[in-house]
Amino acid sequence: MTIAGTLYHRFKRHRSLQTSVIKAMPLVVLMPHSGCNCRCVMCDIWKDNQQRQQLTANDISQLLVSLKKLGTQQVLMSGGEALLHPAFFQLCDILRQEQISVVLLSTGLTLKKHAQLLTEKVSEIIVSLDGDPATHDRIRNIAGAFDLLQEGVEAIRSINPAYRITARTVLHQLNFRIMGDIIRTAKKMGLNQISFLPADVSSHAFNREVLWSGDRQQEIMIAKTELPDLKNILERVNEERQADNGFIAESADRLMQIHTYYSALHGLQSFPYQKCNAPWVSAVVEADGTIRPCFFHEAMGNIREGAFNDILNSEQAIRFRKNLDVASNPTCEKCVCRLYLSPGTTLSSNHTP
């Protein structure tokens, strides 16, 4: 993109934030396949594996028309497990032809199988890491899941030692006490960075047609009596991170907000402030074509029923953004994966939300 083109794109992003009419969208999240190859205790996506849905190459080609108009820089392939899509790399090719970088969120179970193509067609991989081998396998409910993940990382590193692979860890009842071990495991595995977030236990996201009961929530959320232990662990991690050179993605303050979040779930204090502009800078397209402003808010339409950019700028969608107060909205208040991109942020393989 030329300097003039870059400045114009930034101007359009600024106007999108200012008017709630989307003129530019730097990031789009695609869920190309609805199934998953793990059975994680904090997620229900796998429970619908028998009714798998997927985006087609034609869906992506039609979507690309809008992405070009919106100047999209990056597509984040999420799921489920996107690598279950039989034409996953064809979808990547369609996007890459328009200089849109592709980042993959993955369970890591099949990285070894696809290592060569991943290094060629995907800019960066973010893997899920839940703990040491025993804890990871227990949370994933897949025997040998950790070994498969580690072998996949090693296979990619053998092809391209500089390839960027990071980890994302959901911190909850079953693994928060070994947070230090998780960080050491990630380093030993040769990952570039690790990110932490609390578990979502209160939304309809992750294929929850029925909200979790109180008992089900208690199985995952950190107990009220354990909050002091969580705080001590987070403080210790922050004390020991001085020489990490950014290995932990979150700032010290944001890491401590994990404690604030769980404390708020127990009604002991307010939820941490969410600085987020996701509905103005990104959107989620699910495996059946459903478009959402983010993972947690209501659907705006479907790419199989209209152009993506037209749906983003429907009267309903514009009204939603204009009326959305992230600081007070009940859905935003409990969000675990906020996103904030300023107009000048350039998305690349080294800047993935």
Tab-separated table of C-alpha atoms in Angstrom:
chain	number	residue	atom	x	y	z
A	1	MET	CA	0.000	0.000	0.000
A	2	THR	CA	1.331	3.465	-0.865
A	3	ILE	CA	1.818	6.175	1.783
A	4	ALA	CA	-1.227	7.985	0.422
A	5	GLY	CA	-3.211	4.737	0.511
A	6	THR	CA	-2.146	4.059	4.083
A	7	LEU	CA	-3.169	7.535	5.215
A	8	TYR	CA	-6.525	7.210	3.481
A	9	HIS	CA	-7.100	3.813	5.120
A	10	ARG	CA	-6.334	5.328	8.532
A	11	PHE	CA	-8.748	8.154	7.823
A	12	LYS	CA	-11.491	5.657	6.952
A	13	ARG	CA	-10.830	3.721	10.157
A	14	HIS	CA	-11.041	6.952	12.124
A	15	ARG	CA	-14.355	7.785	10.468
A	16	SER	CA	-15.667	4.276	11.242
A	17	LEU	CA	-14.977	4.831	14.932
A	18	GLN	CA	-16.444	8.331	14.781
A	19	THR	CA	-19.654	7.604	12.861
A	20	SER	CA	-20.268	3.847	13.459
A	21	VAL	CA	-20.523	3.446	9.673
A	22	ILE	CA	-17.854	0.910	8.740
A	23	LYS	CA	-15.594	2.276	6.010
A	24	ALA	CA	-12.581	0.123	6.885
A	25	MET	CA	-12.162	-3.117	8.824
A	26	PRO	CA	-8.573	-4.213	9.508
A	27	LEU	CA	-9.418	-7.575	11.082
A	28	VAL	CA	-11.963	-10.287	10.298
A	29	VAL	CA	-12.314	-13.514	12.271
A	30	LEU	CA	-13.420	-16.544	10.255
A	31	MET	CA	-14.635	-19.826	11.697
A	32	PRO	CA	-14.217	-21.984	8.579
A	33	HIS	CA	-15.220	-25.234	10.312
A	34	SER	CA	-17.640	-25.697	13.195
A	35	GLY	CA	-16.153	-28.933	14.541
A	36	CYS	CA	-13.287	-29.450	16.950
A	37	ASN	CA	-10.821	-32.266	17.614
A	38	CYS	CA	-10.668	-31.586	21.360
A	39	ARG	CA	-13.280	-31.976	24.090
A	40	CYS	CA	-12.236	-29.131	26.368
A	41	VAL	CA	-13.862	-28.849	29.783
A	42	MET	CA	-14.439	-25.078	29.407
A	43	CYS	CA	-15.949	-25.227	25.893
A	44	ASP	CA	-18.988	-26.881	24.293
A	45	ILE	CA	-18.083	-26.536	20.605
A	46	TRP	CA	-17.194	-30.221	20.318
A	47	LYS	CA	-20.673	-31.268	21.504
A	48	ASP	CA	-22.081	-30.319	18.095
A	49	ASN	CA	-19.490	-32.249	16.049
A	50	GLN	CA	-22.137	-34.447	14.431
A	51	GLN	CA	-23.717	-31.389	12.784
A	52	ARG	CA	-20.576	-29.896	11.319
A	53	GLN	CA	-20.813	-26.875	9.059
A	54	GLN	CA	-18.154	-25.105	7.044
A	55	LEU	CA	-17.513	-22.106	4.872
A	56	THR	CA	-16.922	-22.859	1.192
A	57	ALA	CA	-14.359	-21.495	-1.213
A	58	ASN	CA	-17.225	-19.637	-2.891
A	59	ASP	CA	-18.180	-18.081	0.468
A	60	ILE	CA	-14.626	-16.786	0.885
A	61	SER	CA	-14.431	-15.531	-2.705
A	62	GLN	CA	-17.677	-13.601	-2.273
A	63	LEU	CA	-16.514	-12.307	1.089
A	64	LEU	CA	-13.258	-11.147	-0.481
A	65	VAL	CA	-15.120	-8.545	-2.530
A	66	SER	CA	-16.106	-6.790	0.700
A	67	LEU	CA	-12.750	-7.345	2.383
A	68	LYS	CA	-11.004	-5.557	-0.486
A	69	LYS	CA	-13.373	-2.598	-0.146
A	70	LEU	CA	-12.762	-2.484	3.597
A	71	GLY	CA	-8.989	-2.757	3.323
A	72	THR	CA	-8.847	-5.831	5.560
A	73	GLN	CA	-5.256	-6.598	6.553
A	74	GLN	CA	-5.618	-9.813	8.500
A	75	VAL	CA	-7.942	-12.805	8.805
A	76	LEU	CA	-7.838	-14.808	12.000
A	77	MET	CA	-8.878	-18.420	11.410
A	78	SER	CA	-10.673	-19.611	14.511
A	79	GLY	CA	-13.067	-22.414	15.363
A	80	GLY	CA	-13.584	-25.154	16.413
A	81	GLU	CA	-10.451	-26.315	14.697
A	82	ALA	CA	-9.976	-24.610	11.336
A	83	LEU	CA	-7.542	-27.299	10.139
A	84	LEU	CA	-10.438	-29.789	10.058
A	85	HIS	CA	-11.671	-27.970	6.950
A	86	PRO	CA	-10.694	-30.179	3.972
A	87	ALA	CA	-9.895	-27.119	1.825
A	88	PHE	CA	-8.339	-24.969	4.537
A	89	PHE	CA	-5.244	-24.096	2.526
A	90	GLN	CA	-7.325	-23.235	-0.539
A	91	LEU	CA	-9.157	-20.693	1.615
A	92	CYS	CA	-5.779	-19.317	2.692
A	93	ASP	CA	-4.703	-18.978	-0.944
A	94	ILE	CA	-7.819	-16.985	-1.826
A	95	LEU	CA	-7.086	-14.512	0.959
A	96	ARG	CA	-3.340	-14.311	0.388
A	97	GLN	CA	-3.850	-13.416	-3.268
A	98	GLU	CA	-5.143	-10.072	-1.990
A	99	GLN	CA	-2.222	-9.630	0.437
A	100	ILE	CA	-4.387	-10.468	3.449
A	101	SER	CA	-2.314	-12.219	6.088
A	102	VAL	CA	-3.732	-15.374	7.674
A	103	VAL	CA	-3.275	-16.191	11.374
A	104	LEU	CA	-4.410	-19.548	12.743
A	105	LEU	CA	-5.843	-20.317	16.182
A	106	SER	CA	-5.332	-24.047	16.695
A	107	THR	CA	-5.559	-26.879	19.190
A	108	GLY	CA	-2.223	-27.987	17.750
A	109	LEU	CA	-3.179	-31.646	17.284
A	110	THR	CA	-2.503	-31.728	13.540
A	111	LEU	CA	0.274	-29.147	13.172
A	112	LYS	CA	2.856	-31.831	12.395
A	113	LYS	CA	0.724	-33.252	9.586
A	114	HIS	CA	0.354	-29.823	7.947
A	115	ALA	CA	3.698	-28.296	8.953
A	116	GLN	CA	5.033	-27.552	5.473
A	117	LEU	CA	1.864	-25.907	4.173
A	118	LEU	CA	1.410	-23.945	7.381
A	119	THR	CA	4.843	-22.345	7.027
A	120	GLU	CA	4.013	-21.434	3.421
A	121	LYS	CA	0.451	-20.160	3.718
A	122	VAL	CA	-0.137	-19.035	7.323
A	123	SER	CA	1.681	-16.022	8.786
A	124	GLU	CA	1.470	-17.022	12.449
A	125	ILE	CA	-0.013	-19.735	14.651
A	126	ILE	CA	-1.567	-19.290	18.083
A	127	VAL	CA	-1.902	-22.592	19.933
A	128	SER	CA	-3.935	-23.438	23.005
A	129	LEU	CA	-1.747	-24.462	25.945
A	130	ASP	CA	-3.439	-25.535	29.170
A	131	GLY	CA	-0.571	-26.737	31.327
A	132	ASP	CA	2.064	-29.427	31.696
A	133	PRO	CA	1.454	-32.664	29.717
A	134	ALA	CA	-0.897	-34.256	32.260
A	135	THR	CA	-2.927	-31.088	32.911
A	136	HIS	CA	-3.125	-30.176	29.227
A	137	ASP	CA	-4.429	-33.645	28.292
A	138	ARG	CA	-6.918	-33.604	31.151
A	139	ILE	CA	-8.368	-30.225	30.164
A	140	ARG	CA	-8.418	-31.121	26.451
A	141	ASN	CA	-9.913	-34.555	27.226
A	142	ILE	CA	-7.606	-36.027	24.588
A	143	ALA	CA	-4.903	-38.528	25.499
A	144	GLY	CA	-1.550	-37.440	24.071
A	145	ALA	CA	-2.773	-33.954	23.131
A	146	PHE	CA	0.302	-32.305	24.655
A	147	ASP	CA	2.708	-34.595	22.819
A	148	LEU	CA	0.959	-33.913	19.495
A	149	LEU	CA	1.159	-30.165	20.126
A	150	GLN	CA	4.848	-30.344	20.992
A	151	GLU	CA	5.626	-32.513	17.960
A	152	GLY	CA	3.783	-30.041	15.750
A	153	VAL	CA	5.770	-27.096	17.051
A	154	GLU	CA	9.011	-29.031	16.567
A	155	ALA	CA	8.039	-29.947	12.991
A	156	ILE	CA	7.368	-26.313	12.090
A	157	ARG	CA	10.569	-25.159	13.774
A	158	SER	CA	12.550	-27.755	11.764
A	159	ILE	CA	11.248	-26.139	8.562
A	160	ASN	CA	11.480	-22.525	9.654
A	161	PRO	CA	13.209	-21.845	13.004
A	162	ALA	CA	12.069	-18.198	12.934
A	163	TYR	CA	8.371	-18.975	12.393
A	164	ARG	CA	6.181	-17.246	14.992
A	165	ILE	CA	4.165	-19.563	17.243
A	166	THR	CA	2.527	-18.204	20.376
A	167	ALA	CA	0.272	-19.688	23.047
A	168	ARG	CA	-3.013	-18.651	24.554
A	169	THR	CA	-3.981	-20.044	27.958
A	170	VAL	CA	-7.395	-19.916	29.601
A	171	LEU	CA	-6.700	-19.698	33.331
A	172	HIS	CA	-9.317	-21.403	35.511
A	173	GLN	CA	-9.981	-23.785	38.377
A	174	LEU	CA	-8.043	-26.690	36.877
A	175	ASN	CA	-4.783	-24.952	36.011
A	176	PHE	CA	-4.327	-21.596	37.769
A	177	ARG	CA	-2.110	-23.077	40.492
A	178	ILE	CA	0.472	-24.184	37.914
A	179	MET	CA	0.633	-20.868	36.054
A	180	GLY	CA	4.389	-20.685	36.574
A	181	ASP	CA	4.793	-24.184	35.147
A	182	ILE	CA	2.694	-23.217	32.124
A	183	ILE	CA	5.045	-20.318	31.390
A	184	ARG	CA	8.099	-22.556	31.768
A	185	THR	CA	6.489	-25.190	29.551
A	186	ALA	CA	5.826	-22.617	26.837
A	187	LYS	CA	9.454	-21.468	26.968
A	188	LYS	CA	10.768	-25.029	26.881
A	189	MET	CA	8.540	-25.771	23.895
A	190	GLY	CA	10.166	-22.862	22.072
A	191	LEU	CA	7.108	-20.660	21.771
A	192	ASN	CA	7.593	-16.944	21.117
A	193	GLN	CA	5.049	-15.620	23.613
A	194	ILE	CA	2.172	-16.591	25.864
A	195	SER	CA	-1.093	-14.825	26.651
A	196	PHE	CA	-3.513	-15.443	29.533
A	197	LEU	CA	-7.239	-14.813	29.911
A	198	PRO	CA	-9.943	-15.910	32.361
A	199	ALA	CA	-12.579	-18.465	31.420
A	200	ASP	CA	-15.898	-17.358	29.987
A	201	VAL	CA	-18.574	-19.090	32.061
A	202	SER	CA	-21.556	-16.786	31.589
A	203	SER	CA	-22.220	-16.277	27.856
A	204	HIS	CA	-23.806	-18.158	24.958
A	205	ALA	CA	-20.459	-18.239	23.116
A	206	PHE	CA	-18.602	-21.489	22.403
A	207	ASN	CA	-21.769	-23.289	21.286
A	208	ARG	CA	-23.757	-22.866	24.496
A	209	GLU	CA	-27.377	-22.903	23.420
A	210	VAL	CA	-28.312	-23.037	27.101
A	211	LEU	CA	-26.375	-20.940	29.601
A	212	TRP	CA	-24.316	-22.922	32.073
A	213	SER	CA	-25.943	-23.618	35.417
A	214	GLY	CA	-24.377	-22.323	38.608
A	215	ASP	CA	-22.947	-25.762	39.373
A	216	ARG	CA	-21.397	-26.009	35.902
A	217	GLN	CA	-19.861	-22.564	36.275
A	218	GLN	CA	-18.371	-23.538	39.622
A	219	GLU	CA	-16.528	-26.429	37.973
A	220	ILE	CA	-14.484	-23.952	35.912
A	221	MET	CA	-14.388	-20.592	37.697
A	222	ILE	CA	-11.894	-20.068	40.493
A	223	ALA	CA	-13.606	-20.414	43.866
A	224	LYS	CA	-14.099	-17.463	46.181
A	225	THR	CA	-11.906	-19.109	48.830
A	226	GLU	CA	-9.101	-19.465	46.267
A	227	LEU	CA	-9.024	-15.839	45.168
A	228	PRO	CA	-6.197	-14.915	47.583
A	229	ASP	CA	-4.124	-17.767	46.136
A	230	LEU	CA	-4.831	-16.560	42.604
A	231	LYS	CA	-3.757	-13.036	43.529
A	232	ASN	CA	-0.525	-14.306	45.067
A	233	ILE	CA	0.260	-16.399	41.995
A	234	LEU	CA	-0.331	-13.486	39.618
A	235	GLU	CA	1.817	-11.198	41.780
A	236	ARG	CA	4.604	-13.785	41.810
A	237	VAL	CA	4.463	-14.144	38.031
A	238	ASN	CA	4.698	-10.360	37.666
A	239	GLU	CA	7.697	-10.269	40.003
A	240	GLU	CA	9.495	-12.961	38.029
A	241	ARG	CA	8.794	-11.566	34.565
A	242	GLN	CA	11.305	-8.710	34.651
A	243	ALA	CA	13.817	-10.462	32.382
A	244	ASP	CA	11.221	-12.045	30.080
A	245	ASN	CA	11.456	-9.395	27.353
A	246	GLY	CA	7.740	-9.460	26.682
A	247	PHE	CA	7.291	-13.242	26.766
A	248	ILE	CA	4.018	-12.698	28.635
A	249	ALA	CA	1.805	-10.680	26.297
A	250	GLU	CA	-0.241	-8.897	28.971
A	251	SER	CA	1.034	-5.990	31.020
A	252	ALA	CA	1.368	-6.518	34.769
A	253	ASP	CA	-1.845	-4.558	35.396
A	254	ARG	CA	-3.831	-6.442	32.799
A	255	LEU	CA	-2.610	-9.769	34.158
A	256	MET	CA	-3.871	-8.778	37.609
A	257	GLN	CA	-7.285	-8.123	36.060
A	258	ILE	CA	-7.746	-11.891	35.863
A	259	HIS	CA	-8.098	-11.788	39.639
A	260	THR	CA	-10.442	-8.806	39.390
A	261	TYR	CA	-12.575	-10.684	36.861
A	262	TYR	CA	-13.050	-13.780	39.001
A	263	SER	CA	-13.607	-11.622	42.060
A	264	ALA	CA	-16.362	-9.793	40.159
A	265	LEU	CA	-17.983	-13.091	39.163
A	266	HIS	CA	-18.370	-13.742	42.883
A	267	GLY	CA	-19.905	-10.287	43.380
A	268	LEU	CA	-17.010	-8.954	45.436
A	269	GLN	CA	-16.191	-5.989	43.165
A	270	SER	CA	-16.903	-4.507	39.762
A	271	PHE	CA	-15.643	-6.150	36.576
A	272	PRO	CA	-12.429	-4.610	35.201
A	273	TYR	CA	-12.881	-1.765	32.730
A	274	GLN	CA	-12.997	-3.021	29.149
A	275	LYS	CA	-11.279	-0.786	26.625
A	276	CYS	CA	-12.569	-2.385	23.444
A	277	ASN	CA	-13.597	-1.297	19.953
A	278	ALA	CA	-14.021	-4.751	18.403
A	279	PRO	CA	-17.423	-4.057	16.736
A	280	TRP	CA	-15.907	-1.061	14.901
A	281	VAL	CA	-12.667	-2.700	13.741
A	282	SER	CA	-13.520	-6.394	13.366
A	283	ALA	CA	-16.282	-8.919	12.860
A	284	VAL	CA	-16.769	-12.667	13.214
A	285	VAL	CA	-18.050	-14.904	10.417
A	286	GLU	CA	-19.169	-18.302	11.679
A	287	ALA	CA	-19.093	-21.613	9.805
A	288	ASP	CA	-22.711	-21.246	8.661
A	289	GLY	CA	-22.097	-17.713	7.384
A	290	THR	CA	-23.524	-15.916	10.423
A	291	ILE	CA	-21.948	-12.488	11.033
A	292	ARG	CA	-21.449	-11.156	14.552
A	293	PRO	CA	-19.810	-7.922	15.747
A	294	CYS	CA	-17.737	-10.140	18.073
A	295	PHE	CA	-17.991	-13.639	19.546
A	296	PHE	CA	-20.440	-12.572	22.249
A	297	HIS	CA	-23.003	-10.198	20.696
A	298	GLU	CA	-26.084	-11.044	18.653
A	299	ALA	CA	-25.881	-11.873	14.929
A	300	MET	CA	-26.233	-9.085	12.347
A	301	GLY	CA	-26.898	-11.214	9.271
A	302	ASN	CA	-25.397	-13.910	7.061
A	303	ILE	CA	-22.894	-13.678	4.204
A	304	ARG	CA	-25.045	-16.110	2.203
A	305	GLU	CA	-27.906	-13.621	2.273
A	306	GLY	CA	-26.110	-10.393	1.404
A	307	ALA	CA	-22.781	-8.657	0.937
A	308	PHE	CA	-20.623	-8.548	4.059
A	309	ASN	CA	-20.035	-4.786	3.960
A	310	ASP	CA	-23.744	-4.111	3.366
A	311	ILE	CA	-24.713	-6.190	6.392
A	312	LEU	CA	-22.097	-4.414	8.518
A	313	ASN	CA	-23.716	-1.131	7.553
A	314	SER	CA	-27.355	-2.130	7.791
A	315	GLU	CA	-29.570	0.175	9.809
A	316	GLN	CA	-29.690	-2.427	12.579
A	317	ALA	CA	-25.888	-2.818	12.727
A	318	ILE	CA	-25.163	0.920	12.714
A	319	ARG	CA	-27.749	1.488	15.428
A	320	PHE	CA	-26.179	-1.295	17.508
A	321	ARG	CA	-22.730	0.323	17.355
A	322	LYS	CA	-24.021	3.829	18.024
A	323	ASN	CA	-25.904	2.657	21.094
A	324	LEU	CA	-23.185	0.352	22.411
A	325	ASP	CA	-21.514	1.609	25.578
A	326	VAL	CA	-18.727	-0.876	26.188
A	327	ALA	CA	-18.217	0.389	29.729
A	328	SER	CA	-21.759	-0.444	30.830
A	329	ASN	CA	-23.076	-3.096	28.426
A	330	PRO	CA	-23.716	-6.333	30.385
A	331	THR	CA	-22.197	-8.505	27.652
A	332	CYS	CA	-19.085	-6.340	27.295
A	333	GLU	CA	-18.739	-6.099	31.058
A	334	LYS	CA	-18.135	-9.845	31.367
A	335	CYS	CA	-16.089	-10.227	28.173
A	336	VAL	CA	-12.849	-12.193	28.528
A	337	CYS	CA	-11.218	-11.350	25.184
A	338	ARG	CA	-11.472	-7.646	24.450
A	339	LEU	CA	-9.859	-6.040	21.419
A	340	TYR	CA	-8.684	-2.472	20.903
A	341	LEU	CA	-7.135	-1.217	17.662
A	342	SER	CA	-6.381	2.440	17.052
A	343	PRO	CA	-6.664	3.799	13.476
A	344	GLY	CA	-2.881	3.691	13.133
A	345	THR	CA	-2.442	0.065	14.200
A	346	THR	CA	-1.019	-2.070	11.398
A	347	LEU	CA	-1.812	-5.738	11.691
A	348	SER	CA	0.975	-8.135	10.812
A	349	SER	CA	2.218	-11.534	11.912
A	350	ASN	CA	3.772	-9.778	14.905
A	351	HIS	CA	0.612	-7.953	15.960
A	352	THR	CA	-2.271	-10.287	16.537
A	353	PRO	CA	-5.022	-9.365	19.028
